[in-house]
Amino acid sequence: MIQIIAELGLNHNGNPDTAEEMIRAATQAGCTGVKVQTYRCGDFLPKDHPDWGMFARREIWPWLGRLAACAHRHDLLFGTTPTS
């Protein structure tokens, strides 16, 4: 069986509602799963790095469970690429 996994990446822009919309779109597109990126930007960037704010706003730890539940409600597999 072939699995089609949608990568949410950082495209949710730090907004859990946008991430849930992306999960619903993955369902409509025929995907069988979704994947997110979990990290703590302090593990790979110094606080004075110019991209710190962009990455910090997109950390999803506080709503990881919410996204997993949304994926499961849509009968999608849920996975993450952990870097922390």
mmCIF file of C-alpha atoms in Angstrom:
data_model
loop_
_atom_site.group_PDB
_atom_site.id
_atom_site.type_symbol
_atom_site.label_atom_id
_atom_site.label_comp_id
_atom_site.label_asym_id
_atom_site.label_seq_id
_atom_site.Cartn_x
_atom_site.Cartn_y
_atom_site.Cartn_z
ATOM 1 C CA MET A 1 0.000 0.000 0.000
ATOM 2 C CA ILE A 2 1.277 3.472 -0.855
ATOM 3 C CA GLN A 3 0.980 6.147 1.814
ATOM 4 C CA ILE A 4 0.787 9.822 0.862
ATOM 5 C CA ILE A 5 1.982 12.007 3.738
ATOM 6 C CA ALA A 6 1.424 15.776 3.655
ATOM 7 C CA GLU A 7 4.238 17.828 5.192
ATOM 8 C CA LEU A 8 2.878 20.824 7.086
ATOM 9 C CA GLY A 9 6.393 22.156 7.614
ATOM 10 C CA LEU A 10 6.368 25.714 8.919
ATOM 11 C CA ASN A 11 3.595 26.807 6.560
ATOM 12 C CA HIS A 12 1.114 27.123 9.441
ATOM 13 C CA ASN A 13 3.015 30.293 10.438
ATOM 14 C CA GLY A 14 2.571 29.512 14.121
ATOM 15 C CA ASN A 15 -1.233 29.420 13.923
ATOM 16 C CA PRO A 16 -2.892 26.188 15.097
ATOM 17 C CA ASP A 17 -6.111 27.041 13.241
ATOM 18 C CA THR A 18 -4.146 27.298 9.994
ATOM 19 C CA ALA A 19 -2.472 23.970 10.753
ATOM 20 C CA GLU A 20 -5.885 22.352 11.237
ATOM 21 C CA GLU A 21 -7.055 23.823 7.921
ATOM 22 C CA MET A 22 -3.995 22.269 6.300
ATOM 23 C CA ILE A 23 -4.875 18.902 7.849
ATOM 24 C CA ARG A 24 -8.394 19.135 6.432
ATOM 25 C CA ALA A 25 -6.936 20.059 3.032
ATOM 26 C CA ALA A 26 -4.679 16.998 3.191
ATOM 27 C CA THR A 27 -7.767 14.850 3.719
ATOM 28 C CA GLN A 28 -9.528 16.433 0.748
ATOM 29 C CA ALA A 29 -6.416 15.895 -1.380
ATOM 30 C CA GLY A 30 -6.495 12.179 -0.621
ATOM 31 C CA CYS A 31 -3.510 12.019 1.724
ATOM 32 C CA THR A 32 -3.263 9.186 4.226
ATOM 33 C CA GLY A 33 -1.275 11.120 6.806
ATOM 34 C CA VAL A 34 0.265 14.409 7.873
ATOM 35 C CA LYS A 35 3.652 15.246 9.358
ATOM 36 C CA VAL A 36 4.810 18.238 11.366
ATOM 37 C CA GLN A 37 8.200 19.443 12.584
ATOM 38 C CA THR A 38 8.796 19.611 16.311
ATOM 39 C CA TYR A 39 11.793 21.498 17.612
ATOM 40 C CA ARG A 40 12.964 24.062 20.083
ATOM 41 C CA CYS A 41 14.746 26.768 18.141
ATOM 42 C CA GLY A 42 17.227 27.242 20.989
ATOM 43 C CA ASP A 43 18.605 23.806 20.121
ATOM 44 C CA PHE A 44 19.881 24.989 16.735
ATOM 45 C CA LEU A 45 19.930 28.801 16.724
ATOM 46 C CA PRO A 46 21.465 31.382 19.051
ATOM 47 C CA LYS A 47 18.931 33.918 20.338
ATOM 48 C CA ASP A 48 20.603 36.737 18.432
ATOM 49 C CA HIS A 49 20.219 34.945 15.077
ATOM 50 C CA PRO A 50 18.114 36.969 12.600
ATOM 51 C CA ASP A 51 15.727 34.012 12.055
ATOM 52 C CA TRP A 52 15.132 33.358 15.766
ATOM 53 C CA GLY A 53 11.723 35.058 15.863
ATOM 54 C CA MET A 54 10.453 33.277 12.755
ATOM 55 C CA PHE A 55 11.372 29.843 14.089
ATOM 56 C CA ALA A 56 10.293 30.585 17.679
ATOM 57 C CA ARG A 57 6.783 31.589 16.526
ATOM 58 C CA ARG A 58 6.428 28.268 14.706
ATOM 59 C CA GLU A 59 7.245 25.945 17.599
ATOM 60 C CA ILE A 60 4.195 23.703 17.924
ATOM 61 C CA TRP A 61 4.796 21.990 21.284
ATOM 62 C CA PRO A 62 1.820 23.702 22.993
ATOM 63 C CA TRP A 63 -0.636 22.386 20.391
ATOM 64 C CA LEU A 64 0.962 19.148 19.213
ATOM 65 C CA GLY A 65 -1.798 17.076 20.849
ATOM 66 C CA ARG A 66 -4.472 19.236 19.255
ATOM 67 C CA LEU A 67 -3.019 18.607 15.790
ATOM 68 C CA ALA A 68 -2.700 14.870 16.393
ATOM 69 C CA ALA A 69 -6.344 14.734 17.500
ATOM 70 C CA CYS A 70 -7.414 16.697 14.410
ATOM 71 C CA ALA A 71 -5.525 14.306 12.138
ATOM 72 C CA HIS A 72 -7.082 11.290 13.832
ATOM 73 C CA ARG A 73 -10.586 12.797 13.526
ATOM 74 C CA HIS A 74 -9.929 12.889 9.774
ATOM 75 C CA ASP A 75 -8.628 9.289 9.774
ATOM 76 C CA LEU A 76 -5.105 10.428 8.959
ATOM 77 C CA LEU A 77 -1.854 9.041 10.276
ATOM 78 C CA PHE A 78 0.059 11.636 12.288
ATOM 79 C CA GLY A 79 3.807 11.932 12.558
ATOM 80 C CA THR A 80 6.555 14.340 13.407
ATOM 81 C CA THR A 81 10.178 14.947 12.616
ATOM 82 C CA PRO A 82 11.587 15.718 16.060
ATOM 83 C CA THR A 83 14.761 17.738 16.244
ATOM 84 C CA SER A 84 14.655 18.349 19.979
#
